[in-house]
Every structure is written in structure tokens, then in C-alpha cells.
Coordinates of C-alpha atoms in Angstrom, one line a residue:
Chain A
X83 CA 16.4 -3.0 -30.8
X84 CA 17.5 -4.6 -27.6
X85 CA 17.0 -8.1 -27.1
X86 CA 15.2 -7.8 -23.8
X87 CA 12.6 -6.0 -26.0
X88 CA 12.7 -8.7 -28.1
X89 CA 11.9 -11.1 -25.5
X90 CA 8.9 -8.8 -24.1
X91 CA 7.5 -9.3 -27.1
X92 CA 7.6 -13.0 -27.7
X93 CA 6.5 -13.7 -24.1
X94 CA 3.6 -11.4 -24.5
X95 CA 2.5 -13.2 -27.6
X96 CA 3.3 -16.3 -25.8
X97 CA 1.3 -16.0 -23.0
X98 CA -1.3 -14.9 -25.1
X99 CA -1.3 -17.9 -27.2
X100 CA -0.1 -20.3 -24.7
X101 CA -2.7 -18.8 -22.2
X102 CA -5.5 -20.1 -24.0
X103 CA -4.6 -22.6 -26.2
X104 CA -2.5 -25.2 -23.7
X105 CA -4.2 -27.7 -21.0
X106 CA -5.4 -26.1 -17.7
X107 CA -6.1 -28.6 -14.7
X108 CA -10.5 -28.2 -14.2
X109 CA -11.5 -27.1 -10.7
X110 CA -14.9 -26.1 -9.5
X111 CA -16.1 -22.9 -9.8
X112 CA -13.3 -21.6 -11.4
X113 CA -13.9 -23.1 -14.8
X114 CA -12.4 -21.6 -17.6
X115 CA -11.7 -18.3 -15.6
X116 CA -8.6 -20.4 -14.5
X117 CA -7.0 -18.9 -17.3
X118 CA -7.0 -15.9 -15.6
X119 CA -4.2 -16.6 -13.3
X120 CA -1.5 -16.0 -16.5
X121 CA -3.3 -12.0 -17.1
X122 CA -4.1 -11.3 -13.5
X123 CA -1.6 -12.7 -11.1
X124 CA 1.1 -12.3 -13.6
X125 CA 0.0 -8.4 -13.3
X126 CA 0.8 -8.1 -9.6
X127 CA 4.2 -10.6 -9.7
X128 CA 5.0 -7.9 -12.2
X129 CA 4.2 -4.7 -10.2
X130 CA 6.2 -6.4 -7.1
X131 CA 9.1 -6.6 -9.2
X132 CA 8.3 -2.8 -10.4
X133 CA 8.0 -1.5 -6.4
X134 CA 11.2 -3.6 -5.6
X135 CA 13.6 -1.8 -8.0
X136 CA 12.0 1.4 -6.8
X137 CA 12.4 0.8 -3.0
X138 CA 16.5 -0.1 -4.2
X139 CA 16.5 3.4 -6.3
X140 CA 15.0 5.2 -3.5
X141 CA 17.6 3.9 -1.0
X142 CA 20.2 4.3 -3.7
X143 CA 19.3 7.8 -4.4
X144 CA 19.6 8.6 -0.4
X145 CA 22.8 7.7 -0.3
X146 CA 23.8 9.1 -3.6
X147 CA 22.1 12.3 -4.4
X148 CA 22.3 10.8 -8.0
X149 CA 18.9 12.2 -10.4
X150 CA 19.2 8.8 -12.2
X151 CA 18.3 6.9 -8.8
X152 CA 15.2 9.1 -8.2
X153 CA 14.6 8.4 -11.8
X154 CA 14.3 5.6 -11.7
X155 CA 12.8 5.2 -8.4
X156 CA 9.8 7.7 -9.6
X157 CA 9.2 6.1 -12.9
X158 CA 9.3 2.1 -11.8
X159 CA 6.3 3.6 -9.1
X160 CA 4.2 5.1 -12.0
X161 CA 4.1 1.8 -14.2
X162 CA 3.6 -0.1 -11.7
X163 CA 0.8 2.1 -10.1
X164 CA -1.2 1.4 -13.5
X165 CA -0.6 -2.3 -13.1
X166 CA -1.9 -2.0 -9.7
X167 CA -5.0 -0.4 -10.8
X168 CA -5.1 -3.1 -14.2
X169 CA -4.9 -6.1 -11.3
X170 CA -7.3 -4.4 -9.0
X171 CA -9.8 -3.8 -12.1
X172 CA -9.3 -7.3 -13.7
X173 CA -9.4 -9.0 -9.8
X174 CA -13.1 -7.2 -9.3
X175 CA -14.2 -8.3 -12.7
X176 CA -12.7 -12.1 -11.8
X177 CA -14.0 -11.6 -7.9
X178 CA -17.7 -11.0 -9.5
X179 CA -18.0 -14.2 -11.4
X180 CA -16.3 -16.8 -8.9
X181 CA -16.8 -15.4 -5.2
X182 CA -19.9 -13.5 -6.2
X183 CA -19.6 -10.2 -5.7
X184 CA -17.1 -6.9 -7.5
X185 CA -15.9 -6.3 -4.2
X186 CA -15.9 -9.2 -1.5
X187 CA -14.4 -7.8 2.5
X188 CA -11.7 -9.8 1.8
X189 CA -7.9 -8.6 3.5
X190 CA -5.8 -9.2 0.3
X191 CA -8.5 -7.2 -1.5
X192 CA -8.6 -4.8 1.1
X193 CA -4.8 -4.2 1.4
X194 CA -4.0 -3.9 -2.5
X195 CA -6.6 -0.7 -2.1
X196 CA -4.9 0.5 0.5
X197 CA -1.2 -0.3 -0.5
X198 CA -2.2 1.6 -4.3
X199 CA -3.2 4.3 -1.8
X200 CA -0.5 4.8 0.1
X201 CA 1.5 4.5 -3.5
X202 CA -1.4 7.1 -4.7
X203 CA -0.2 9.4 -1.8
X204 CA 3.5 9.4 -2.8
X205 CA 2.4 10.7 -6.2
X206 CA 0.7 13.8 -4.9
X207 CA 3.8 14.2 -2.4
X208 CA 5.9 14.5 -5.5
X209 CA 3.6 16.8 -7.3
X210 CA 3.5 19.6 -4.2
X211 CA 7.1 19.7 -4.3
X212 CA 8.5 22.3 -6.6
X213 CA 12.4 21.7 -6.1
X214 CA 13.6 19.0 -8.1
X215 CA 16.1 17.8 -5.2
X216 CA 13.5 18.5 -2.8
X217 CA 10.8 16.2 -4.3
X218 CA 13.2 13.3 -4.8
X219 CA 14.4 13.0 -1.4
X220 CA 11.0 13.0 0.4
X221 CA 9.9 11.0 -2.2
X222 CA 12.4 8.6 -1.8
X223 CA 11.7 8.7 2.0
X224 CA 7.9 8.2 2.1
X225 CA 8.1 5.5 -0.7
X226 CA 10.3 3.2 1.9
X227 CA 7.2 3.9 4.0
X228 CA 5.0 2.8 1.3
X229 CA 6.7 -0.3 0.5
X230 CA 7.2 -1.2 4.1
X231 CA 3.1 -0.8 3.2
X232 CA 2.7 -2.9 0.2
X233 CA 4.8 -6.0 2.5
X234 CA 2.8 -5.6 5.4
X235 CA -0.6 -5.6 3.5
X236 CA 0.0 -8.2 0.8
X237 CA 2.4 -10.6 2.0
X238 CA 2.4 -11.1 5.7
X239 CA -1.3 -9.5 6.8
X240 CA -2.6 -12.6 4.5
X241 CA -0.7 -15.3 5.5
X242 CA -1.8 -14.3 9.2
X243 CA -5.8 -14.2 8.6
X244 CA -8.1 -15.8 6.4
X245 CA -8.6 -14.7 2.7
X246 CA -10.2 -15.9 -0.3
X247 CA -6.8 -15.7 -2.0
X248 CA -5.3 -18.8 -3.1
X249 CA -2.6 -19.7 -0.8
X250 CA -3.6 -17.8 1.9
X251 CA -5.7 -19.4 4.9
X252 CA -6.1 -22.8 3.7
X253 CA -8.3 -21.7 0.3
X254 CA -8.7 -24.6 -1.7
X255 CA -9.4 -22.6 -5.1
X256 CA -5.7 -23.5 -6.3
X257 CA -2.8 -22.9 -4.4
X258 CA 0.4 -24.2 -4.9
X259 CA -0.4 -28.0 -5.0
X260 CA -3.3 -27.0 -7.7
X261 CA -1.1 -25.5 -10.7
X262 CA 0.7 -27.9 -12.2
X263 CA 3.5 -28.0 -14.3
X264 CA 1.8 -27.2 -17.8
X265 CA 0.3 -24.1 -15.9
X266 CA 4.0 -23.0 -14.8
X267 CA 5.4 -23.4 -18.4
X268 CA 2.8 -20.0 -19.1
X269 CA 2.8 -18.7 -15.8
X270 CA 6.2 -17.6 -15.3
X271 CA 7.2 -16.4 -18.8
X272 CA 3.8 -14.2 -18.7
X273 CA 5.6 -12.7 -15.8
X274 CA 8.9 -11.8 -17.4
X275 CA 6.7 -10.6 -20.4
X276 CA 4.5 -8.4 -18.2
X277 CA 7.8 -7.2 -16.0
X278 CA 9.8 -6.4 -19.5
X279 CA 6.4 -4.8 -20.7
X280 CA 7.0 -2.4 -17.9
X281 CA 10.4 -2.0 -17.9
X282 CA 9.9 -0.6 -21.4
X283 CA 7.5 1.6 -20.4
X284 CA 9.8 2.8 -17.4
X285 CA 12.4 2.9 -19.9
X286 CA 10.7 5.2 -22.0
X287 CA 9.6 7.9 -19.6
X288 CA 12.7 8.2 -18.1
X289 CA 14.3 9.1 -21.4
X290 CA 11.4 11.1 -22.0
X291 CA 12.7 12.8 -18.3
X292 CA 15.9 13.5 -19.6
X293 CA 15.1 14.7 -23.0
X294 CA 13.0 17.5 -20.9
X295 CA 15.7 18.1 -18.7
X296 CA 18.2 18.7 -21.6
X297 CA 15.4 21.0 -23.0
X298 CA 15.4 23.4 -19.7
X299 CA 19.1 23.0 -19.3
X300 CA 19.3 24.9 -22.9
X301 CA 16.9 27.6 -22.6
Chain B
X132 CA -13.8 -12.9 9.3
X133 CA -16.3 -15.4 10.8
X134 CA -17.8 -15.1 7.5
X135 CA -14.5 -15.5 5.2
X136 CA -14.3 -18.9 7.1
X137 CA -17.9 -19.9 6.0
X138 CA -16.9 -18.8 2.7
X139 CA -13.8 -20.9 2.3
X140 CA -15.4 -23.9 4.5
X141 CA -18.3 -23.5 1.0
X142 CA -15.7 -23.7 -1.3
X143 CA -13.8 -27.2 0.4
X144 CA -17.1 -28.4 0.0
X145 CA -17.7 -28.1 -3.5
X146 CA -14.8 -28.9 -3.8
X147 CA -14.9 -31.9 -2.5
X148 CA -18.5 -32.8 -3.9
X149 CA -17.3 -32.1 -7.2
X150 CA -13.8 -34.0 -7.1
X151 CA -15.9 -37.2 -8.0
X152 CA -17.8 -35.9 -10.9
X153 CA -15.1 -33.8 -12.1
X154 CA -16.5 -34.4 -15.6
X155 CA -18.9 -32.0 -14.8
X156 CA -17.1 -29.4 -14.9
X157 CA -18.3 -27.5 -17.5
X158 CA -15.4 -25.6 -19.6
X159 CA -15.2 -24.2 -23.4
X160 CA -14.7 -27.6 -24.6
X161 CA -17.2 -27.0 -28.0
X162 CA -15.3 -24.2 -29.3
X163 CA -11.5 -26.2 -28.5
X164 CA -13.5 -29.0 -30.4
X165 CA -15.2 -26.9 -33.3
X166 CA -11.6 -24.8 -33.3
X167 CA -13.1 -21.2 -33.4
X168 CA -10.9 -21.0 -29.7
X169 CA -8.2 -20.5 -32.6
X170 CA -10.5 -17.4 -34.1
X171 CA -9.7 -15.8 -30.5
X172 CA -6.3 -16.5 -29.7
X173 CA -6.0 -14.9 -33.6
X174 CA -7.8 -11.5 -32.6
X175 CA -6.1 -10.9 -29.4
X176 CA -2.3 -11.9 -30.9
X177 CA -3.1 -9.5 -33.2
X178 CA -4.0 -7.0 -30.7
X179 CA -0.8 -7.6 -28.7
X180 CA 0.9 -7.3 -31.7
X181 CA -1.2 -3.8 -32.9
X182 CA 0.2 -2.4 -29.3
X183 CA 3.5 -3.6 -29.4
X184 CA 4.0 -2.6 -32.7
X185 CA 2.9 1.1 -31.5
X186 CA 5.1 0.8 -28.2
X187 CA 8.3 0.5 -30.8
X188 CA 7.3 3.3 -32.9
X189 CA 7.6 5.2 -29.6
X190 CA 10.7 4.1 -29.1
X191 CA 12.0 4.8 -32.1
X192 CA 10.8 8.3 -32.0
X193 CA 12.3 9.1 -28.7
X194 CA 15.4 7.1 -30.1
X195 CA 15.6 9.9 -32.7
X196 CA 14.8 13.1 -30.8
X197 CA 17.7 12.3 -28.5
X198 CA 20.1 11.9 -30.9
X199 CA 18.8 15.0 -32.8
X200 CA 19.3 16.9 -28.8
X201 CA 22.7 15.3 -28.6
X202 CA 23.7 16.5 -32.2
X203 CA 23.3 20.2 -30.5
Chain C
X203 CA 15.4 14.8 27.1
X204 CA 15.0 18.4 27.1
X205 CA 13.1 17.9 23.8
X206 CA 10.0 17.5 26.1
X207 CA 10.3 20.7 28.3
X208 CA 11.3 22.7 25.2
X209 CA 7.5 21.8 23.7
X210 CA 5.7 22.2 27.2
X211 CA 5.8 26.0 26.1
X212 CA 2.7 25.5 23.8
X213 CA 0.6 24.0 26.6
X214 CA -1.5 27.1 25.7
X215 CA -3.0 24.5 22.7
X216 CA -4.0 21.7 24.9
X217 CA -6.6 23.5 26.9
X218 CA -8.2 23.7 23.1
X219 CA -7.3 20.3 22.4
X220 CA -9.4 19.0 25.8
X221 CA -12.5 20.6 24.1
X222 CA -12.2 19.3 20.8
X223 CA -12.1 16.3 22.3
X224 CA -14.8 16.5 24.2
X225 CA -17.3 18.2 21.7
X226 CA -16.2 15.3 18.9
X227 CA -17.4 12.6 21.5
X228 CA -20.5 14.6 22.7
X229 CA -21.6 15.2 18.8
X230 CA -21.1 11.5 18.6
X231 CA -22.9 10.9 21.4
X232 CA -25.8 13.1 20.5
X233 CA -26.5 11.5 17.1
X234 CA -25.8 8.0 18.4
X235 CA -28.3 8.5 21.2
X236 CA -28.4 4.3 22.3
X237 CA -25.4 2.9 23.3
X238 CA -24.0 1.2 20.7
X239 CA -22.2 -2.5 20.0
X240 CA -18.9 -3.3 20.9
X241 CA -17.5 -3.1 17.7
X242 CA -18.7 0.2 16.7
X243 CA -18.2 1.1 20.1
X244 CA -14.4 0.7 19.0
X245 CA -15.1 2.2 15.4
X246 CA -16.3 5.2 17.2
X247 CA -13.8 5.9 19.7
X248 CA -11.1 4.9 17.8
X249 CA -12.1 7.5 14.2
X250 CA -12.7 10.2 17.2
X251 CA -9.0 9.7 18.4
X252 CA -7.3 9.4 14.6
X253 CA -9.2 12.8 13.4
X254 CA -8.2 14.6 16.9
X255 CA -4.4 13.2 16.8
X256 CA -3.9 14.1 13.5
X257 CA -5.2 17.4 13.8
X258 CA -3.1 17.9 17.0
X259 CA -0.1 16.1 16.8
X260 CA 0.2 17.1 12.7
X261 CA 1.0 20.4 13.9
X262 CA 3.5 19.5 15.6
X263 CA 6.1 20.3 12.8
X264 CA 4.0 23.1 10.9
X265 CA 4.0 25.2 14.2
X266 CA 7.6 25.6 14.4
X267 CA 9.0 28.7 12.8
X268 CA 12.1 28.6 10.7
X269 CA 14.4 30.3 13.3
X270 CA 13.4 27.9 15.6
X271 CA 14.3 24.9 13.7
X272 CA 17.6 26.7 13.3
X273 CA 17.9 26.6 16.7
X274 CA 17.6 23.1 17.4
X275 CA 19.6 22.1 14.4
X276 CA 22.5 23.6 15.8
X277 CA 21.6 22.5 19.9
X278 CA 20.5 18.5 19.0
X279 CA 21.0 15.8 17.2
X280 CA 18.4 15.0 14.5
X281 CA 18.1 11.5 15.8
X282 CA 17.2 12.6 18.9
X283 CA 15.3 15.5 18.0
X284 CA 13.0 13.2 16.3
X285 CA 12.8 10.7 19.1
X286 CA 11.8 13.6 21.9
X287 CA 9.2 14.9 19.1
X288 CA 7.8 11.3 19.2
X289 CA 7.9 10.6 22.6
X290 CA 6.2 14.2 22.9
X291 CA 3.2 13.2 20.7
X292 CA 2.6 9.9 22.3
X293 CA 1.7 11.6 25.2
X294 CA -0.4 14.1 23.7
X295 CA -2.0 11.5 21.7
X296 CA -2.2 9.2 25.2
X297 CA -4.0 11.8 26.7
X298 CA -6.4 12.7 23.8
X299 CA -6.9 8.8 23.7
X300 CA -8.0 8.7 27.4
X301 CA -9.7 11.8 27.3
X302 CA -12.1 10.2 24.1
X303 CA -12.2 6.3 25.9
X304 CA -13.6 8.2 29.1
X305 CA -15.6 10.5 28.0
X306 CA -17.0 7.5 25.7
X307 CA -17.5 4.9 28.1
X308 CA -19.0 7.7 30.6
X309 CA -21.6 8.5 28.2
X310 CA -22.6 5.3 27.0
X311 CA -22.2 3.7 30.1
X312 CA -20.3 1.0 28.6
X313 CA -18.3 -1.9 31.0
X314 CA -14.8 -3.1 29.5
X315 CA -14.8 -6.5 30.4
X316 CA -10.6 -6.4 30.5
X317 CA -9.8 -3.0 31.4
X318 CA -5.9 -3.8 31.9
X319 CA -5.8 -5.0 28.5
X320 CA -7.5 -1.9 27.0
X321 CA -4.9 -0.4 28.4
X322 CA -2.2 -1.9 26.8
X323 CA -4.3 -1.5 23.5
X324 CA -4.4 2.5 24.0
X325 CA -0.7 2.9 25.0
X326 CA 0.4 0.2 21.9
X327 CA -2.2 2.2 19.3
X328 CA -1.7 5.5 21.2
X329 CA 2.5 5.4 21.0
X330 CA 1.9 3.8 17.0
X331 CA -0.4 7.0 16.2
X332 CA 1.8 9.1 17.6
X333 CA 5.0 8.1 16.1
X334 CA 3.4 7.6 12.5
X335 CA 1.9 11.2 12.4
X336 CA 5.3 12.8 13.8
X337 CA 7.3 11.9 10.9
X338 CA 4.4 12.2 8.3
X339 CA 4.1 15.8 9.6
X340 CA 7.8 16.1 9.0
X341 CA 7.9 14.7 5.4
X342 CA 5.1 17.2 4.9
X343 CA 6.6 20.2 7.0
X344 CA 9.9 20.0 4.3
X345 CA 7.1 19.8 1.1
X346 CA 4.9 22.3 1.5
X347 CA 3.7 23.5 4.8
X348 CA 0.2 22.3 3.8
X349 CA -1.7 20.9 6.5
X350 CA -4.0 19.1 4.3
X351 CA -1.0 16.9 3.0
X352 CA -0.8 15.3 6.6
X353 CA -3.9 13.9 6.3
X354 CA -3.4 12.5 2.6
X355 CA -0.1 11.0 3.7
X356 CA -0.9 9.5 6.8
X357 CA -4.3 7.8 6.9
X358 CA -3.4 4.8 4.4
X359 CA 0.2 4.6 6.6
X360 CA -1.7 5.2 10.0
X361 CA -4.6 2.0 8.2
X362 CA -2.6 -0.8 9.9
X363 CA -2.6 0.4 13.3
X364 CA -6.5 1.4 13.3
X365 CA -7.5 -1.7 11.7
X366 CA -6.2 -3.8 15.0
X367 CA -7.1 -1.4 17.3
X368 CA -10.3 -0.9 16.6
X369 CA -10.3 -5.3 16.3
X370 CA -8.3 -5.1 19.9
X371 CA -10.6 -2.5 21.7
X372 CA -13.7 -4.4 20.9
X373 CA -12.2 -7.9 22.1
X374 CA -11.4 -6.0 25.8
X375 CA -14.9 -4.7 25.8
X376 CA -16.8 -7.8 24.8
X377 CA -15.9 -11.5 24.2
X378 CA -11.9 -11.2 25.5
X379 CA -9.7 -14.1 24.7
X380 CA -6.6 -13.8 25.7
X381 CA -4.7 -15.4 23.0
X382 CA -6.4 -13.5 20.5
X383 CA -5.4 -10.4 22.2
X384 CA -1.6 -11.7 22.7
X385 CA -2.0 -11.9 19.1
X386 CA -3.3 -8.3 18.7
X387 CA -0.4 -6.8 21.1
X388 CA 1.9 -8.8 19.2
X389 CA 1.0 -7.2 15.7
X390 CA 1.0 -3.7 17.4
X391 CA 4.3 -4.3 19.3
X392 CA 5.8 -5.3 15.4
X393 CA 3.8 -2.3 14.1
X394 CA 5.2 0.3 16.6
X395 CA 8.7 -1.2 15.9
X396 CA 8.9 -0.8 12.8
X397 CA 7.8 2.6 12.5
X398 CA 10.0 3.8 15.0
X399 CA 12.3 2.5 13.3
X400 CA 12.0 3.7 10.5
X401 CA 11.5 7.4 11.4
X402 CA 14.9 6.7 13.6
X403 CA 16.4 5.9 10.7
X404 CA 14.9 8.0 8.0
X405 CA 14.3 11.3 9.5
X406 CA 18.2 12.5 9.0
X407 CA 17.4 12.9 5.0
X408 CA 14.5 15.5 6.1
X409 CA 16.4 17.4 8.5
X410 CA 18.9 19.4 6.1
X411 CA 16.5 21.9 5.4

């Protein structure tokens, strides 16, 4: 097995373990839900990480023509679609019991539904393409679109107006300043773990991919 | 947005009026105290574990199929 | 330039397009019946003009018949074929967008407290529309041909600009400020940029067909 397997592992039981067993700063109405930051956040810091090497691929594969770019590129999308929709899930479940309500009009909320479906909309681009070479190059075209998307909506459209957010409009629930050091020493691991949780998955379908394309190939 | 602003002005508030009885805060403290938090952390590891444990299977099986394909 | 007097030919469409236009407002206006807020004033007008673009300028692409993209392939260059294309649909999409405002603000009697500033909103959200749908259509064009996929692909992309628009529009009709509306321009200036941009840049890759 390969040691960055290895390492997806332990950081997954770390966070885990870590998560809930070490010291977490107490603010008000968070609570205990603080805890929350090292499963939810930790989703999304991994599905950025998921869209950036796809937006690479995609370029990549323009310029190359290579199937292992759109591969790539297709595959790093899918996983980190589902993480999308795990963050978006878990985020309404959080939303309910600390602003209030499943879905509060707020613009970080708003753009993750609307960057997952501009992401969404790639996916059925690919699946009305029949030719292979086709399909990857528009792919790879509208998924720069897409992630030109995912930018606009989560990192600078926030930053502009207010949002509930930490970090984003003056919101005092924790920001920066608020997680302190023992918080980092789960925070960022549970990120690798969840990115090399992905990567594996990734990983995994694109030999999958190939295995099917060596089947066709023979027949 | 008029209303995000109220929301967030809300939460500087409490904020602030809970700063000075931040002992108030209520958080599992009985079950860290009576250590059944450990009972949990136990159940979910071995979750994690369950599904990792699964996720290698996988890739052992797709390990093998390929080199059975590249054996042809 | 001769991108533009190479699509006049369909101008038999338009005459269509002026009556979609105005049957989409008057439906509006007949279920509305009072004259509404400012900001769904903006909703309104600004929904009216997406649908109508989209079904208009989508076409754009799907129209053209093979030999004729043969044809331009060989007599321009993609970059500039895409830029005429876009500069085509913004003004098909500035007039639908004028045609909607006025026949809106006719019917509802509605003032615009900063007129010259709804301007610049309708040519900023108009141009953005228009270039977003252009290359959408093309991306969809090379896929299938299937007009529904223009709508799939383009409303979360064309999100952004209707979001401000609608936010600009209903500043200029009620409550201006002008540095909220600087701000607004700004955004839709950045917008516009960066899809024209990046259908400048992109549109080569879908052009080999």
C-alpha cells in the first residue's frame, strides 16, 4: 500500500479522535457544535483542493489532448461534487441549530448551491456527449467556466457583502482570531485526511476508467 | 442584506453579553467528566475504520483485475 | 466586422422576437394587475429579459447549418468569429432589454428615479447576457444540438450577472445611491470582463468541429 494511503488513514482516525477528545475554545451559541469546524469546513478545504487539480487537468488536457488529463480532470470533479453535497448537507444540519433555520438567505450558502450547480451542469454536459474526445474537450472548457464560478461565489462575493460565515463581514462566531492553536493542531490534518480520502477515491475510479477502456479496446 | 446585518449585529451582542459569564456556557462537560465521551470517540473510530477497511478491499481488488488485464 | 452584416440575414426572427417580448410583459402585466415594488419590479423585468435572451440569442449557434460554419471557418478567424457573434447578441439582447424595461415601465407607469444610470445597468447586464449565452450556445452547439442544454448550462453561469442586476435596477428606480451603484457597475464591468475573456480565449478549442 502507498504511504499516502497510509497517512489518509491515520489522519482520519485522528481527526476523529482528536476532534472530540482535545480542548475547544467555548463561544456562545456555538457550544459544542464547534467541533464541527474539523468535519464540515475540513469538507469544503477538501473539495477546493479537489476542483483545483481539476481546473489544472482541464487546462492541461487543452493543450495536450492527453485522456489522462481529462481523467483526471473528470474524476477530481465527481468526488469532490459529493463532498460538495456532504458540506452542503452537514452546513444545513449545523445552520439549523446555531442560526436557526436549514436554510438561512445567506450569500456563502447561496453561492455553494449555485457553484454545485454549475458543477452539476458540467456532469450532464459530459453525459450528452457521445465521443470520447468530444466530451473531454467541452468538458474541460465549461469546467474553467465553472471554476471561474466556484471563485467568484465562494471567495470573493463573501468577502464583498455580509454573511453569516465566519470570516466574512465582520461575524464574530469564530474567525481567524477565534481558533486557536489547539484547534489548528486537528484542523489542518483533518484536511489532508479528507483531501487524501478523496484522492483515493479519484484514484480508484480512474483505474476503474482504464480497466474499461482496456476492456473495449479488446473486444 | 439589511437583515444579515441585524443578524450578525445579534450575534456581537451575545457575544459580548456572554464574554463575562463565559462559564455559562453550557458544553458536554458531564459526559468528558463521567468518560462515556470515550464510549463515542470508540464507536465512530470504529466506523472509520469499518469504511476504510472496505475502501482497501477495493483497492486491492482493482489492484488484482488490472494485473489479471495486463497478464493478457 | 462583417460578422454583423453576415447575421442581419435572419432579421426575418426579430419581427417574432418583438412579440414574444411583448406578450411575456403583457402576461406579466395581466396577472400582476397593481404596479408592483421596486424590487420585484426589477425581478420581473429582469426574469422576462433572461427567458427571452436565452431563447433568442441561444439560437444563435443551433441555427447555423454545417455548410455554413464551413464557410466561415475557412473566411475568419475563430477569435473574431466569436467576438462579431458577441457583439451581435448584445445588441439583440439590448434591444429585447429595452423593448421589456419600456414596455414595463409603460404599463406600470413606473418613474426611474436615475434613468442614466439604468442605462448603464441595461448596457453592463445586457452586453454580460449576451456574451455568456453566445459561448454557452457554442459549447452546446458542438455537444448535442439540444436546445434544452443551453438553458441547463447557462442559468447557474448567467446567476452572477442577474443577481446584481436585478440589485442595480431596483437602486436606479427607488432609493439611488451613487456609491452603491459605482459599486454595482464595478462588479458588472469585472463580470463582463471576465467572460469576455474567457470566451476570447476559450472558444478556439470548440471551433475544430
Amino acid at each position: 500500500m502507498k504511504w499516502w494511503k497510509v497517512l489518509a488513514i491515520v489522519l482520519m482516525l485522528y481527526s476523529i479522535i482528536g476532534g472530540f477528545l482535545i480542548d475547544v475554545p467555548r463561544l456562545p451559541i456555538l457550544h459544542e457544535t464547534i467541533r464541527n469546524t474539523y468535519f464540515h469546513v475540513t469538507l469544503w478545504f477538501a473539495m477546493m483542493i479537489l476542483m483545483t487539480i481539476s481546473i489544472v487537468n482541464s487546462i492541461r488536457y487543452l493543450s495536450s489532448g492527453d485522456k489522462k488529463h481529462d481523467y483526471l480532470a473528470n474524476e477530481t470533479v465527481n468526488i469532490g461534487l459529493f463532498f460538495g453535497v456532504l458540506g452542503l448537507t452537514t452546513g444545513m444540519i449545523w445552520a439549523q441549530f446555531t442560526w436557526g433555520a436549514f436554510w438561512v438567505n445567506d450569500v456563502k450558502t447561496n453561492g455553494t448551491a449555485i457553484t454545485l450547480l454549475v458543477y452539476f451542469a458540467y456532469a450532464v454536459l459530459r453525459g450528452s456527449v457521445d465521443d470520447p474526445q468530444k466530451k473531454a474537450r467541452l468538458g474541460a472548457v465549461y469546467s474553467i467556466f465553472a471554476y471561474v464560478m466556484l471563485i467568484l461565489f465562494l471567495w470573493i462575493l463573501p468577502r464583498i457583502t455580509d454573511s453569516l460565515h465566519p470570516g466574512n463581514g465582520g461575524n464574530p462566531a469564530f474567525g481567524s482570531y477565534d481558533m486557536d492553536n489547539t484547534m489548528r493542531m486537528v484542523f489542518y490534518p483533518a484536511i489532508i485526511g479528507f483531501f487524501l480520502l478523496g484522492w483515493w477515491l479519484v484514484t480508484l475510479r480512474i483505474r476503474l476508467k482504464n480497466i474499461q477502456d482496456k476492456l473495449v479496446e479488446d473486444v | 442584506m439589511f437583515r444579515l446585518k441585524k443578524i450578525s449585529l445579534l450575534l456581537i451582542l451575545s457575544l459580548l453579553s456572554t464574554l463575562s459569564f463565559a462559564q455559562e456556557i453550557t458544553m458536554a462537560d458531564a459526559m468528558r467528566e463521567s468518560g462515556k465521551i470515550y464510549v463515542v470517540v470508540a464507536v465512530l473510530s470504529l466506523v472509520m475504520v469499518g469504511l476504510l477497511a472496505y475502501l482497501i478491499y477495493i483497492d486491492k481488488k482493482v489492484s488484482k483485475i488490472e494485473s489479471e488485464i495486463d497478464k493478457k | 466586422m462583417h460578422e454583423l452584416k453576415l447575421e442581419y440575414r435572419n432579421k426575418s426572427a426579430l419581427g417574432g422576437l418583438f412579440i414574444y417580448a411583448f406578450s411575456t410583459v403583457f402576461v406579466t402585466y395581466l396577472s400582476v394587475s397593481r404596479s408592483p415594488p421596486s424590487d420585484l419590479l426589477s425581478t420581473f423585468i429582469w426574469i422576462a429579459v433572461l427567458f427571452i435572451s436565452i431563447n433568442a440569442a441561444g439560437k444563435g449557434f443551433l441555427q447555423e447549418q454545417k455548410e455554413r460554419m464551413l464557410y466561415y471557418y475557412s473566411l475568419v478567424k475563430p477569435t473574431s468569429f466569436i467576438l462579431g457573434k458577441i457583439f451581435y447578441t448584445s445588441l439583440l439582447v439590448g434591444v429585447i432589454a429595452m423593448l421589456v424595461n419600456g414596455i414595463f415601465i409603460l404599463l406600470f407607469d413606473s418613474n426611474i428615479e436615475a434613468p442614466i444610470w439604468y442605462a448603464v445597468a441595461l448596457l453592463l447586464g445586457g452586453a454580460g447576457f449576451a456574451a455568456t449565452i453566445t459561448f454557452i450556445s457554442a459549447i452546446a452547439m458542438s455537444a448535442s444540438g439540444n436546445f434544452t442544454l443551453v438553458s441547463v448550462l447557462s442559468f447557474p453561469v448567467l446567476l452572477p450577472f442577474l443577481v446584481t442586476q436585478v440589485k442595480f435596477s431596483k437602486l436606479c428606480i427607488a432609493g439611488f445611491d451613487s456609491v452603491l451603484a459605482l459599486k454595482y457597475a464595478g462588479i458588472l464591468i469585472l463580470l463582463n470582463l471576465l467572460v469576455w475573456a474567457l470566451a476570447y480565449l476559450l472558444f478556439p478549442y470548440l471551433w475544430r468541429d
